[in-house]
PDB file of C-alpha atoms in Angstrom:
ATOM      1  CA  MET A1404      -5.816  -3.705  21.076  1.00 93.00           C
ATOM      2  CA  THR A1405      -4.492  -2.578  18.034  1.00 96.00           C
ATOM      3  CA  ILE A1406      -5.925  -1.350  14.695  1.00 98.00           C
ATOM      4  CA  PHE A1407      -4.026  -2.363  11.264  1.00 98.00           C
ATOM      5  CA  LEU A1408      -4.203  -0.975   7.555  1.00 98.00           C
ATOM      6  CA  ALA A1409      -3.996  -3.345   5.648  1.00 98.00           C
ATOM      7  CA  LEU A1410      -3.729  -3.104   1.634  1.00 98.00           C
ATOM      8  CA  PHE A1411      -4.537  -5.480  -0.935  1.00 96.00           C
ATOM      9  CA  ARG A1412      -2.636  -5.686  -3.809  1.00 92.00           C
ATOM     10  CA  GLY A1413      -4.227  -6.576  -7.256  1.00 83.00           C
ATOM     11  CA  ILE A1414      -7.857  -6.296  -6.484  1.00 89.00           C
ATOM     12  CA  ASN A1415      -9.915  -4.912  -8.770  1.00 80.00           C
ATOM     13  CA  VAL A1416      -8.450  -4.929 -11.416  1.00 78.00           C
ATOM     14  CA  ASN A1417      -7.809  -7.202 -14.795  1.00 76.00           C
ATOM     15  CA  GLY A1418     -11.521  -8.668 -13.638  1.00 73.00           C
ATOM     16  CA  ARG A1419     -10.543  -9.653  -9.811  1.00 80.00           C
ATOM     17  CA  VAL A1420     -14.004  -7.844  -8.725  1.00 88.00           C
ATOM     18  CA  VAL A1421     -13.587  -7.782  -4.626  1.00 94.00           C
ATOM     19  CA  LYS A1422     -16.904  -6.058  -3.535  1.00 94.00           C
ATOM     20  CA  MET A1423     -16.557  -4.502  -0.309  1.00 94.00           C
ATOM     21  CA  ASP A1424     -18.732  -5.697   1.360  1.00 95.00           C
ATOM     22  CA  MET A1425     -17.492  -8.443   1.352  1.00 96.00           C
ATOM     23  CA  LEU A1426     -13.878  -8.272   2.231  1.00 97.00           C
ATOM     24  CA  LYS A1427     -15.347  -6.334   5.504  1.00 97.00           C
ATOM     25  CA  GLU A1428     -17.362  -9.582   5.734  1.00 98.00           C
ATOM     26  CA  LEU A1429     -13.952 -11.496   6.292  1.00 98.00           C
ATOM     27  CA  HIS A1430     -12.202  -9.830   8.421  1.00 98.00           C
ATOM     28  CA  ALA A1431     -15.257  -9.719  10.325  1.00 98.00           C
ATOM     29  CA  SER A1432     -15.067 -13.320  10.249  1.00 98.00           C
ATOM     30  CA  LEU A1433     -11.272 -13.151  10.641  1.00 98.00           C
ATOM     31  CA  GLY A1434     -12.181 -11.704  14.611  1.00 98.00           C
ATOM     32  CA  PHE A1435     -11.073  -8.628  13.690  1.00 98.00           C
ATOM     33  CA  THR A1436     -13.060  -5.896  15.154  1.00 98.00           C
ATOM     34  CA  ASP A1437     -13.875  -2.077  13.805  1.00 98.00           C
ATOM     35  CA  VAL A1438     -14.053  -3.223  10.468  1.00 98.00           C
ATOM     36  CA  ILE A1439     -13.842   0.038   7.435  1.00 98.00           C
ATOM     37  CA  THR A1440     -12.962  -0.372   4.344  1.00 97.00           C
ATOM     38  CA  TYR A1441     -11.949   2.979   2.086  1.00 97.00           C
ATOM     39  CA  ILE A1442     -12.929   3.228  -1.438  1.00 94.00           C
ATOM     40  CA  GLN A1443     -13.279   0.116  -4.481  1.00 90.00           C
ATOM     41  CA  SER A1444      -8.543  -0.440  -4.168  1.00 89.00           C
ATOM     42  CA  GLY A1445      -8.735  -2.962  -1.267  1.00 94.00           C
ATOM     43  CA  ASN A1446      -8.084  -0.701   1.800  1.00 97.00           C
ATOM     44  CA  VAL A1447      -9.323  -2.224   4.892  1.00 98.00           C
ATOM     45  CA  ILE A1448      -8.706  -0.543   8.624  1.00 98.00           C
ATOM     46  CA  PHE A1449      -9.426  -3.232  11.086  1.00 98.00           C
ATOM     47  CA  THR A1450      -8.284  -3.623  14.985  1.00 98.00           C
ATOM     48  CA  SER A1451      -7.139  -6.607  16.727  1.00 98.00           C
ATOM     49  CA  ASN A1452      -5.770  -8.571  19.286  1.00 97.00           C
ATOM     50  CA  GLU A1453      -2.660 -10.127  17.342  1.00 96.00           C
ATOM     51  CA  THR A1454      -0.110  -7.571  16.744  1.00 95.00           C
ATOM     52  CA  ASP A1455       2.607  -9.848  14.879  1.00 96.00           C
ATOM     53  CA  SER A1456       1.537  -7.721  11.136  1.00 96.00           C
ATOM     54  CA  LEU A1457       3.286 -11.280   9.743  1.00 96.00           C
ATOM     55  CA  THR A1458       0.948 -14.002  11.463  1.00 98.00           C
ATOM     56  CA  LEU A1459      -2.295 -11.486  10.841  1.00 98.00           C
ATOM     57  CA  THR A1460      -0.970 -10.987   7.180  1.00 98.00           C
ATOM     58  CA  GLN A1461      -0.902 -14.956   6.378  1.00 98.00           C
ATOM     59  CA  ARG A1462      -4.396 -14.955   7.519  1.00 98.00           C
ATOM     60  CA  ILE A1463      -5.627 -12.705   6.009  1.00 99.00           C
ATOM     61  CA  GLU A1464      -3.922 -13.714   2.305  1.00 98.00           C
ATOM     62  CA  GLU A1465      -5.260 -17.541   3.345  1.00 98.00           C
ATOM     63  CA  GLY A1466      -8.596 -15.940   4.151  1.00 98.00           C
ATOM     64  CA  PHE A1467      -8.715 -14.366   1.083  1.00 98.00           C
ATOM     65  CA  GLN A1468      -7.846 -16.501  -0.724  1.00 97.00           C
ATOM     66  CA  GLN A1469     -10.330 -19.213   0.518  1.00 97.00           C
ATOM     67  CA  LYS A1470     -13.611 -16.953  -0.046  1.00 96.00           C
ATOM     68  CA  PHE A1471     -12.295 -15.287  -3.324  1.00 95.00           C
ATOM     69  CA  GLY A1472     -10.623 -17.958  -5.171  1.00 93.00           C
ATOM     70  CA  PHE A1473      -7.794 -15.996  -6.088  1.00 92.00           C
ATOM     71  CA  ARG A1474      -4.508 -14.757  -4.149  1.00 93.00           C
ATOM     72  CA  SER A1475      -4.175 -11.069  -2.960  1.00 94.00           C
ATOM     73  CA  SER A1476      -0.668  -9.809  -1.229  1.00 94.00           C
ATOM     74  CA  VAL A1477      -1.480  -8.312   1.257  1.00 97.00           C
ATOM     75  CA  ILE A1478       0.562  -5.473   3.267  1.00 98.00           C
ATOM     76  CA  ILE A1479       0.027  -4.447   7.119  1.00 98.00           C
ATOM     77  CA  ARG A1480       1.040  -1.327   8.479  1.00 98.00           C
ATOM     78  CA  THR A1481      -0.124  -0.138  11.646  1.00 98.00           C
ATOM     79  CA  VAL A1482      -1.788   3.116  12.807  1.00 96.00           C
ATOM     80  CA  ASP A1483       1.851   4.825  14.241  1.00 96.00           C
ATOM     81  CA  GLU A1484       3.698   2.846  10.725  1.00 98.00           C
ATOM     82  CA  LEU A1485       0.967   5.252   8.961  1.00 98.00           C
ATOM     83  CA  GLN A1486       1.718   8.683  10.900  1.00 97.00           C
ATOM     84  CA  GLN A1487       6.079   7.448  10.486  1.00 97.00           C
ATOM     85  CA  ILE A1488       5.329   7.442   6.902  1.00 98.00           C
ATOM     86  CA  ILE A1489       4.073  10.943   6.513  1.00 97.00           C
ATOM     87  CA  ASP A1490       6.035  12.966   8.936  1.00 96.00           C
ATOM     88  CA  ASN A1491       8.636  10.526   6.758  1.00 95.00           C
ATOM     89  CA  THR A1492       7.386  12.123   3.562  1.00 96.00           C
ATOM     90  CA  PRO A1493      10.382  13.423   1.163  1.00 95.00           C
ATOM     91  CA  PHE A1494       7.580  16.248   0.339  1.00 95.00           C
ATOM     92  CA  HIS A1495       6.744  17.937   3.083  1.00 88.00           C
ATOM     93  CA  ASP A1496       8.373  21.082   2.101  1.00 89.00           C
ATOM     94  CA  GLN A1497       7.258  21.450  -1.359  1.00 90.00           C
ATOM     95  CA  PRO A1498       3.959  22.435  -1.356  1.00 87.00           C
ATOM     96  CA  GLU A1499       3.660  23.474  -5.439  1.00 88.00           C
ATOM     97  CA  LYS A1500       3.632  19.427  -5.665  1.00 90.00           C
ATOM     98  CA  GLU A1501      -0.298  18.453  -5.876  1.00 90.00           C
ATOM     99  CA  PRO A1502      -0.940  15.210  -3.387  1.00 91.00           C
ATOM    100  CA  LYS A1503      -2.337  12.982  -6.262  1.00 92.00           C
ATOM    101  CA  TRP A1504       1.027  13.156  -8.009  1.00 93.00           C
ATOM    102  CA  ILE A1505       2.650  11.915  -4.548  1.00 96.00           C
ATOM    103  CA  VAL A1506       2.211   7.945  -4.406  1.00 95.00           C
ATOM    104  CA  VAL A1507       3.577   5.917  -1.794  1.00 96.00           C
ATOM    105  CA  THR A1508       4.755   2.278  -2.997  1.00 94.00           C
ATOM    106  CA  PHE A1509       4.032  -0.098   0.150  1.00 96.00           C
ATOM    107  CA  PHE A1510       6.488  -3.219   0.430  1.00 95.00           C
ATOM    108  CA  SER A1511       6.135  -6.337   3.054  1.00 93.00           C
ATOM    109  CA  SER A1512       9.944  -5.363   3.128  1.00 92.00           C
ATOM    110  CA  PRO A1513      12.476  -2.898   1.544  1.00 91.00           C
ATOM    111  CA  PRO A1514      13.935  -3.784  -1.803  1.00 90.00           C
ATOM    112  CA  ARG A1515      17.340  -5.703  -1.982  1.00 85.00           C
ATOM    113  CA  GLU A1516      19.578  -2.987  -2.478  1.00 82.00           C
ATOM    114  CA  ASP A1517      21.253  -3.624  -5.666  1.00 86.00           C
ATOM    115  CA  ALA A1518      17.306  -3.990  -7.186  1.00 86.00           C
ATOM    116  CA  VAL A1519      16.969  -0.195  -6.720  1.00 82.00           C
ATOM    117  CA  GLU A1520      20.349   0.727  -7.610  1.00 83.00           C
ATOM    118  CA  GLN A1521      20.144  -1.177 -10.588  1.00 82.00           C
ATOM    119  CA  PHE A1522      15.843   0.157 -11.506  1.00 82.00           C
ATOM    120  CA  GLN A1523      18.338   3.644 -10.645  1.00 80.00           C
ATOM    121  CA  LYS A1524      20.607   3.228 -13.526  1.00 80.00           C
ATOM    122  CA  LEU A1525      18.257   2.574 -15.676  1.00 77.00           C
ATOM    123  CA  TYR A1526      15.396   4.317 -15.676  1.00 80.00           C
ATOM    124  CA  GLN A1527      16.047   7.970 -16.169  1.00 82.00           C
ATOM    125  CA  GLY A1528      12.682   9.692 -15.730  1.00 84.00           C
ATOM    126  CA  PRO A1529      10.953  12.625 -14.551  1.00 92.00           C
ATOM    127  CA  GLU A1530       9.802  11.065 -11.644  1.00 90.00           C
ATOM    128  CA  GLU A1531      11.232  11.707  -8.111  1.00 91.00           C
ATOM    129  CA  LEU A1532      11.656   8.078  -5.682  1.00 89.00           C
ATOM    130  CA  TYR A1533      12.870   8.088  -2.626  1.00 90.00           C
ATOM    131  CA  LEU A1534      13.379   4.968  -0.428  1.00 89.00           C
ATOM    132  CA  LYS A1535      12.293   5.098   2.856  1.00 92.00           C
ATOM    133  CA  GLY A1536      13.313   1.408   4.633  1.00 92.00           C
ATOM    134  CA  ARG A1537       9.842  -0.640   3.195  1.00 94.00           C
ATOM    135  CA  ASP A1538       8.210   2.548   1.377  1.00 95.00           C
ATOM    136  CA  LEU A1539       8.905   4.506  -1.686  1.00 93.00           C
ATOM    137  CA  TYR A1540       8.507   7.684  -2.561  1.00 94.00           C
ATOM    138  CA  THR A1541       7.625   9.129  -6.169  1.00 93.00           C
ATOM    139  CA  TYR A1542       6.418  11.907  -7.469  1.00 94.00           C
ATOM    140  CA  TYR A1543       4.591  12.701 -11.274  1.00 94.00           C
ATOM    141  CA  PRO A1544       5.940  16.153 -11.839  1.00 93.00           C
ATOM    142  CA  GLU A1545       3.743  15.457 -15.112  1.00 89.00           C
ATOM    143  CA  SER A1546       1.170  13.426 -13.839  1.00 86.00           C
ATOM    144  CA  ILE A1547       0.500   9.683 -13.217  1.00 86.00           C
ATOM    145  CA  GLY A1548      -0.955   8.866 -16.639  1.00 86.00           C
ATOM    146  CA  HIS A1549       1.593  10.435 -18.978  1.00 86.00           C
ATOM    147  CA  SER A1550       4.394   8.601 -16.326  1.00 86.00           C
ATOM    148  CA  LYS A1551       6.754   6.499 -18.647  1.00 84.00           C
ATOM    149  CA  LEU A1552       7.585   4.978 -14.845  1.00 82.00           C
ATOM    150  CA  PRO A1553       6.585   1.156 -14.604  1.00 72.00           C
ATOM    151  CA  ALA A1554       4.437   1.731 -11.724  1.00 70.00           C
ATOM    152  CA  HIS A1555       2.867  -1.811 -11.811  1.00 71.00           C
ATOM    153  CA  GLN A1556       5.745  -2.994 -11.806  1.00 74.00           C
ATOM    154  CA  LEU A1557       7.799  -2.253  -9.579  1.00 79.00           C
ATOM    155  CA  SER A1558       7.493  -4.522  -7.917  1.00 79.00           C
ATOM    156  CA  LYS A1559       9.360  -7.161  -9.534  1.00 80.00           C
ATOM    157  CA  ILE A1560      11.179  -4.816 -10.512  1.00 82.00           C
ATOM    158  CA  LEU A1561      12.712  -3.919  -6.876  1.00 86.00           C
ATOM    159  CA  GLN A1562      12.454  -7.992  -5.590  1.00 83.00           C
ATOM    160  CA  ALA A1563       9.792  -7.249  -3.677  1.00 88.00           C
ATOM    161  CA  ASP A1564       6.208  -7.227  -2.914  1.00 88.00           C
ATOM    162  CA  GLY A1565       4.449  -3.683  -2.310  1.00 92.00           C
ATOM    163  CA  THR A1566       1.011  -1.515  -2.983  1.00 94.00           C
ATOM    164  CA  ALA A1567       1.290   1.342  -4.852  1.00 93.00           C
ATOM    165  CA  ARG A1568      -1.301   4.507  -3.348  1.00 95.00           C
ATOM    166  CA  ASN A1569      -1.961   8.562  -3.768  1.00 94.00           C
ATOM    167  CA  TRP A1570      -1.131  10.728  -0.892  1.00 97.00           C
ATOM    168  CA  ASN A1571      -4.968  11.521  -1.121  1.00 96.00           C
ATOM    169  CA  THR A1572      -5.789   8.410   0.026  1.00 97.00           C
ATOM    170  CA  ILE A1573      -3.315   8.023   2.307  1.00 98.00           C
ATOM    171  CA  LEU A1574      -4.666  11.558   4.049  1.00 97.00           C
ATOM    172  CA  LYS A1575      -8.179   9.703   3.786  1.00 98.00           C
ATOM    173  CA  LEU A1576      -6.996   6.574   5.971  1.00 98.00           C
ATOM    174  CA  GLN A1577      -4.649   8.680   8.578  1.00 98.00           C
ATOM    175  CA  LYS A1578      -8.363  10.148   9.348  1.00 97.00           C
ATOM    176  CA  LEU A1579      -9.937   7.434   9.677  1.00 97.00           C
ATOM    177  CA  MET A1580      -7.790   5.393  11.710  1.00 96.00           C
ATOM    178  CA  ALA A1581      -7.210   8.203  14.185  1.00 91.00           C
TER     179      ALA A1581
END
């Protein structure tokens, strides 16, 4: 059995309300075990005999659409992949950076390099951005609320499906997956 994290995009915003107990029921109905949800942004931890993330993503997205009547992209990471994300943060040696202002955008596949380069040329804000594989680390020095970085549009700009979580949430998810 492998431990997985499913990160849902765009739920409990813009009227797309999904109760976490119903999301938990969905995963159980798909045959997953040890299902745990964490906060209302759509974080689901589960175990499965299936090891292929793409297969899991398709099953969950199809089941979600059938149960809730709208589509939500799902990004899957294993416990080992989440640990790598934590280990690879470019902010390890910078304790002055508040964890609540560090965000990781999880993409289903790496954004195209040309899209990333174009974005970096056009955006000149104070945020620090580091792309590592399928994950984009962002530090918001002036807080997320005061940022002009179009975080909700990053997936579109970078031409890759993604969803973001702050560092505190990521660390809590890691503990729950242990």
